[in-house]
GROMACS .gro file of C-alpha atoms in nm:
model
  262
    1UNK     CA    1  -0.006  -0.001   0.000
    2UNK     CA    2   0.138   0.342  -0.108
    3UNK     CA    3   0.021   0.638   0.102
    4UNK     CA    4   0.105   0.987  -0.028
    5UNK     CA    5   0.069   1.345   0.071
    6UNK     CA    6   0.087   1.663  -0.126
    7UNK     CA    7   0.023   2.029  -0.055
    8UNK     CA    8  -0.121   2.124  -0.413
    9UNK     CA    9  -0.168   2.501  -0.346
   10UNK     CA   10  -0.500   2.517  -0.515
   11UNK     CA   11  -0.650   2.205  -0.663
   12UNK     CA   12  -0.831   2.395  -0.941
   13UNK     CA   13  -0.489   2.545  -1.060
   14UNK     CA   14  -0.319   2.215  -1.015
   15UNK     CA   15  -0.586   1.964  -1.133
   16UNK     CA   16  -0.386   1.857  -1.448
   17UNK     CA   17  -0.071   1.821  -1.237
   18UNK     CA   18  -0.265   1.593  -0.984
   19UNK     CA   19  -0.408   1.383  -1.252
   20UNK     CA   20  -0.078   1.347  -1.434
   21UNK     CA   21   0.093   1.254  -1.105
   22UNK     CA   22  -0.161   1.012  -1.008
   23UNK     CA   23  -0.144   0.840  -1.334
   24UNK     CA   24   0.239   0.822  -1.292
   25UNK     CA   25   0.246   0.674  -0.930
   26UNK     CA   26  -0.092   0.529  -0.866
   27UNK     CA   27  -0.086   0.561  -0.484
   28UNK     CA   28  -0.359   0.380  -0.283
   29UNK     CA   29  -0.438   0.667  -0.049
   30UNK     CA   30  -0.357   1.042  -0.108
   31UNK     CA   31  -0.375   1.336   0.135
   32UNK     CA   32  -0.410   1.667  -0.035
   33UNK     CA   33  -0.366   1.999   0.142
   34UNK     CA   34  -0.427   2.363   0.067
   35UNK     CA   35  -0.705   2.286  -0.188
   36UNK     CA   36  -0.833   2.647  -0.160
   37UNK     CA   37  -1.190   2.566  -0.253
   38UNK     CA   38  -1.524   2.493  -0.093
   39UNK     CA   39  -1.621   2.134  -0.045
   40UNK     CA   40  -1.884   2.143  -0.321
   41UNK     CA   41  -1.639   2.300  -0.562
   42UNK     CA   42  -1.370   2.030  -0.544
   43UNK     CA   43  -1.343   1.842  -0.868
   44UNK     CA   44  -1.436   1.496  -0.738
   45UNK     CA   45  -1.523   1.357  -1.079
   46UNK     CA   46  -1.169   1.378  -1.208
   47UNK     CA   47  -1.051   1.167  -0.934
   48UNK     CA   48  -1.341   0.922  -0.927
   49UNK     CA   49  -1.272   0.858  -1.287
   50UNK     CA   50  -0.931   0.735  -1.184
   51UNK     CA   51  -1.085   0.489  -0.945
   52UNK     CA   52  -1.064   0.705  -0.621
   53UNK     CA   53  -1.308   0.749  -0.342
   54UNK     CA   54  -1.308   1.106  -0.235
   55UNK     CA   55  -1.386   1.304   0.085
   56UNK     CA   56  -1.338   1.673   0.116
   57UNK     CA   57  -1.319   1.934   0.405
   58UNK     CA   58  -1.305   2.259   0.205
   59UNK     CA   59  -1.298   2.632   0.273
   60UNK     CA   60  -1.351   2.916   0.031
   61UNK     CA   61  -1.024   3.067  -0.088
   62UNK     CA   62  -0.764   2.902   0.146
   63UNK     CA   63  -0.686   2.607   0.345
   64UNK     CA   64  -0.884   2.282   0.284
   65UNK     CA   65  -0.793   1.925   0.289
   66UNK     CA   66  -0.900   1.608   0.091
   67UNK     CA   67  -0.850   1.239   0.116
   68UNK     CA   68  -0.852   0.995  -0.188
   69UNK     CA   69  -0.854   0.623  -0.159
   70UNK     CA   70  -0.890   0.334  -0.389
   71UNK     CA   71  -1.074   0.165  -0.109
   72UNK     CA   72  -1.389   0.292   0.057
   73UNK     CA   73  -1.333   0.561   0.323
   74UNK     CA   74  -1.510   0.488   0.641
   75UNK     CA   75  -1.569   0.663   0.972
   76UNK     CA   76  -1.474   0.996   0.818
   77UNK     CA   77  -1.427   1.287   1.059
   78UNK     CA   78  -1.384   1.649   0.948
   79UNK     CA   79  -1.197   1.882   1.183
   80UNK     CA   80  -0.954   1.832   1.472
   81UNK     CA   81  -1.107   1.799   1.800
   82UNK     CA   82  -1.035   2.014   2.107
   83UNK     CA   83  -1.154   2.378   1.982
   84UNK     CA   84  -1.512   2.419   1.893
   85UNK     CA   85  -1.435   2.765   1.763
   86UNK     CA   86  -1.183   2.663   1.513
   87UNK     CA   87  -1.356   2.701   1.168
   88UNK     CA   88  -1.047   2.655   0.957
   89UNK     CA   89  -1.060   2.344   0.734
   90UNK     CA   90  -0.735   2.174   0.812
   91UNK     CA   91  -0.798   1.802   0.904
   92UNK     CA   92  -0.981   1.502   0.785
   93UNK     CA   93  -0.958   1.149   0.940
   94UNK     CA   94  -1.073   0.827   0.792
   95UNK     CA   95  -1.020   0.455   0.801
   96UNK     CA   96  -0.972   0.211   0.512
   97UNK     CA   97  -1.039  -0.169   0.568
   98UNK     CA   98  -0.754  -0.399   0.476
   99UNK     CA   99  -0.688  -0.770   0.530
  100UNK     CA  100  -0.697  -0.832   0.898
  101UNK     CA  101  -0.808  -0.487   1.015
  102UNK     CA  102  -0.797  -0.124   0.914
  103UNK     CA  103  -0.545   0.153   0.831
  104UNK     CA  104  -0.629   0.491   0.982
  105UNK     CA  105  -0.518   0.802   0.802
  106UNK     CA  106  -0.527   1.158   0.916
  107UNK     CA  107  -0.476   1.428   0.657
  108UNK     CA  108  -0.360   1.758   0.810
  109UNK     CA  109  -0.263   2.114   0.697
  110UNK     CA  110  -0.093   2.253   1.015
  111UNK     CA  111  -0.106   2.635   1.047
  112UNK     CA  112   0.207   2.824   0.930
  113UNK     CA  113   0.214   3.054   1.235
  114UNK     CA  114   0.358   3.363   1.071
  115UNK     CA  115   0.400   3.641   1.179
  116UNK     CA  116   0.503   3.504   1.514
  117UNK     CA  117   0.406   3.819   1.699
  118UNK     CA  118   0.043   3.782   1.598
  119UNK     CA  119  -0.229   3.551   1.702
  120UNK     CA  120  -0.136   3.314   1.434
  121UNK     CA  121   0.152   3.160   1.623
  122UNK     CA  122  -0.039   3.073   1.932
  123UNK     CA  123  -0.300   2.924   1.707
  124UNK     CA  124  -0.024   2.708   1.549
  125UNK     CA  125   0.096   2.591   1.899
  126UNK     CA  126  -0.260   2.521   2.007
  127UNK     CA  127  -0.326   2.318   1.689
  128UNK     CA  128  -0.012   2.117   1.760
  129UNK     CA  129  -0.127   2.053   2.117
  130UNK     CA  130  -0.461   1.931   1.992
  131UNK     CA  131  -0.291   1.706   1.740
  132UNK     CA  132  -0.087   1.562   2.016
  133UNK     CA  133  -0.384   1.484   2.208
  134UNK     CA  134  -0.562   1.327   1.899
  135UNK     CA  135  -0.253   1.109   1.838
  136UNK     CA  136  -0.216   0.990   2.190
  137UNK     CA  137  -0.581   0.881   2.189
  138UNK     CA  138  -0.552   0.703   1.853
  139UNK     CA  139  -0.236   0.522   1.944
  140UNK     CA  140  -0.431   0.339   2.213
  141UNK     CA  141  -0.623   0.166   1.943
  142UNK     CA  142  -0.283  -0.013   1.825
  143UNK     CA  143  -0.372   0.029   1.454
  144UNK     CA  144  -0.166   0.113   1.165
  145UNK     CA  145  -0.198   0.499   1.181
  146UNK     CA  146  -0.048   0.754   0.945
  147UNK     CA  147  -0.051   1.135   1.016
  148UNK     CA  148   0.019   1.284   0.673
  149UNK     CA  149   0.037   1.628   0.553
  150UNK     CA  150   0.198   1.982   0.550
  151UNK     CA  151   0.307   2.018   0.908
  152UNK     CA  152   0.480   2.352   0.838
  153UNK     CA  153   0.751   2.237   1.073
  154UNK     CA  154   1.136   2.217   0.987
  155UNK     CA  155   1.233   1.947   1.238
  156UNK     CA  156   1.600   1.985   1.218
  157UNK     CA  157   1.871   2.204   1.076
  158UNK     CA  158   1.955   1.943   0.802
  159UNK     CA  159   1.594   1.985   0.681
  160UNK     CA  160   1.673   2.331   0.551
  161UNK     CA  161   1.921   2.420   0.286
  162UNK     CA  162   2.008   2.731   0.480
  163UNK     CA  163   1.893   2.703   0.844
  164UNK     CA  164   2.012   3.045   0.920
  165UNK     CA  165   1.752   3.192   0.697
  166UNK     CA  166   1.466   3.043   0.919
  167UNK     CA  167   1.586   3.094   1.276
  168UNK     CA  168   1.315   3.360   1.327
  169UNK     CA  169   1.047   3.182   1.130
  170UNK     CA  170   0.749   2.999   1.297
  171UNK     CA  171   0.840   2.687   1.102
  172UNK     CA  172   1.179   2.663   1.278
  173UNK     CA  173   1.143   2.832   1.619
  174UNK     CA  174   1.251   2.612   1.912
  175UNK     CA  175   0.898   2.601   2.047
  176UNK     CA  176   0.772   2.459   1.713
  177UNK     CA  177   1.037   2.199   1.687
  178UNK     CA  178   0.988   2.109   2.049
  179UNK     CA  179   0.617   2.053   1.988
  180UNK     CA  180   0.683   1.842   1.693
  181UNK     CA  181   0.930   1.628   1.899
  182UNK     CA  182   0.672   1.594   2.166
  183UNK     CA  183   0.441   1.457   1.905
  184UNK     CA  184   0.678   1.196   1.776
  185UNK     CA  185   0.787   1.106   2.123
  186UNK     CA  186   0.441   0.951   2.168
  187UNK     CA  187   0.583   0.672   1.960
  188UNK     CA  188   0.546   0.800   1.606
  189UNK     CA  189   0.809   0.750   1.334
  190UNK     CA  190   0.915   1.007   1.073
  191UNK     CA  191   0.884   0.768   0.765
  192UNK     CA  192   1.138   0.953   0.553
  193UNK     CA  193   1.412   0.972   0.821
  194UNK     CA  194   1.355   0.606   0.909
  195UNK     CA  195   1.463   0.507   0.562
  196UNK     CA  196   1.716   0.780   0.474
  197UNK     CA  197   1.991   0.992   0.629
  198UNK     CA  198   2.066   1.161   0.310
  199UNK     CA  199   2.108   1.531   0.286
  200UNK     CA  200   1.914   1.783   0.076
  201UNK     CA  201   1.585   1.600   0.125
  202UNK     CA  202   1.330   1.881   0.080
  203UNK     CA  203   0.956   1.901   0.000
  204UNK     CA  204   0.905   2.277  -0.047
  205UNK     CA  205   1.075   2.550  -0.249
  206UNK     CA  206   0.966   2.911  -0.237
  207UNK     CA  207   0.854   3.073  -0.554
  208UNK     CA  208   1.080   3.374  -0.470
  209UNK     CA  209   1.451   3.422  -0.509
  210UNK     CA  210   1.515   3.147  -0.736
  211UNK     CA  211   1.475   2.896  -0.440
  212UNK     CA  212   1.392   2.609  -0.676
  213UNK     CA  213   1.676   2.670  -0.929
  214UNK     CA  214   1.938   2.700  -0.638
  215UNK     CA  215   1.775   2.406  -0.452
  216UNK     CA  216   1.721   2.614  -0.143
  217UNK     CA  217   1.451   2.390  -0.009
  218UNK     CA  218   1.304   2.283   0.330
  219UNK     CA  219   1.130   1.967   0.451
  220UNK     CA  220   0.792   2.050   0.603
  221UNK     CA  221   0.568   1.773   0.450
  222UNK     CA  222   0.588   1.466   0.673
  223UNK     CA  223   0.442   1.109   0.719
  224UNK     CA  224   0.441   1.006   1.077
  225UNK     CA  225   0.357   0.638   1.143
  226UNK     CA  226   0.243   0.448   1.451
  227UNK     CA  227   0.446   0.145   1.556
  228UNK     CA  228   0.207  -0.089   1.375
  229UNK     CA  229   0.258   0.115   1.056
  230UNK     CA  230   0.626   0.161   1.112
  231UNK     CA  231   0.686  -0.205   1.142
  232UNK     CA  232   0.547  -0.247   0.779
  233UNK     CA  233   0.759   0.037   0.622
  234UNK     CA  234   0.926  -0.067   0.305
  235UNK     CA  235   1.018   0.248   0.138
  236UNK     CA  236   0.966   0.622   0.104
  237UNK     CA  237   1.026   0.891  -0.161
  238UNK     CA  238   0.997   1.249  -0.264
  239UNK     CA  239   0.866   1.318  -0.619
  240UNK     CA  240   1.080   1.619  -0.658
  241UNK     CA  241   1.057   1.629  -1.037
  242UNK     CA  242   0.684   1.750  -1.003
  243UNK     CA  243   0.823   2.089  -0.885
  244UNK     CA  244   0.986   2.142  -1.235
  245UNK     CA  245   0.651   2.120  -1.421
  246UNK     CA  246   0.493   2.427  -1.555
  247UNK     CA  247   0.320   2.635  -1.297
  248UNK     CA  248   0.376   2.392  -1.014
  249UNK     CA  249   0.281   2.392  -0.654
  250UNK     CA  250   0.561   2.511  -0.430
  251UNK     CA  251   0.535   2.173  -0.258
  252UNK     CA  252   0.595   1.820  -0.400
  253UNK     CA  253   0.438   1.481  -0.318
  254UNK     CA  254   0.599   1.246  -0.074
  255UNK     CA  255   0.494   0.882  -0.013
  256UNK     CA  256   0.563   0.573   0.189
  257UNK     CA  257   0.519   0.210   0.098
  258UNK     CA  258   0.377  -0.015   0.364
  259UNK     CA  259   0.359  -0.388   0.363
  260UNK     CA  260  -0.025  -0.401   0.386
  261UNK     CA  261  -0.236  -0.559   0.137
  262UNK     CA  262  -0.429  -0.287  -0.023
   0.00000   0.00000   0.00000
């Protein structure tokens, strides 16, 4: 089973890219972020024609997440528990039945948090606290669990081409990285780092200052695995070539292969 995540930065602008990429890689489950459209405006039919079941948690103009699966999506939940006043569309959870049980997937678009001297940074930290509480609860089920998405967190200096450029950014502040470590210390495995210690593994390149051309990227899109999923991890990859397509997203897809019968 291949599980992939991609911040598409507007699904309507990137629909042709998404269809092309899905045709190339044929993942079993796909988490999309920053779809930037309301639920009813999401182009479901294009993905259903490719054999995917689709569930969407959309929002006009910004945010928004979607889950695609070749198997039926069950027990779908929209929104992250813990703050009834949070109206931003940033989270979907669902389960997929597999031989011998289920795989649980949470697709998330964690807040950016900038500027840090505004209410946006406390919102980011609060979201991360809620995500940790969610993960702690779901880990009790002892199922294969994947938290996938744009975390807007640079976990370590090696995850940025130029760490010094990010020292005052919400993505790299000590409190942000500490909150991410607290999440992983629950028993979650960073899939990419479990399979590779290579340098220059990035998932995002800014549109500005020739970041892509100079390979000045950062790694902020992650797949975090429960022990039951990590035990089945075979391989991971970053589909970096997608960033070179015409009018691309500033993020690229990443994926993990698990030894689970789809």
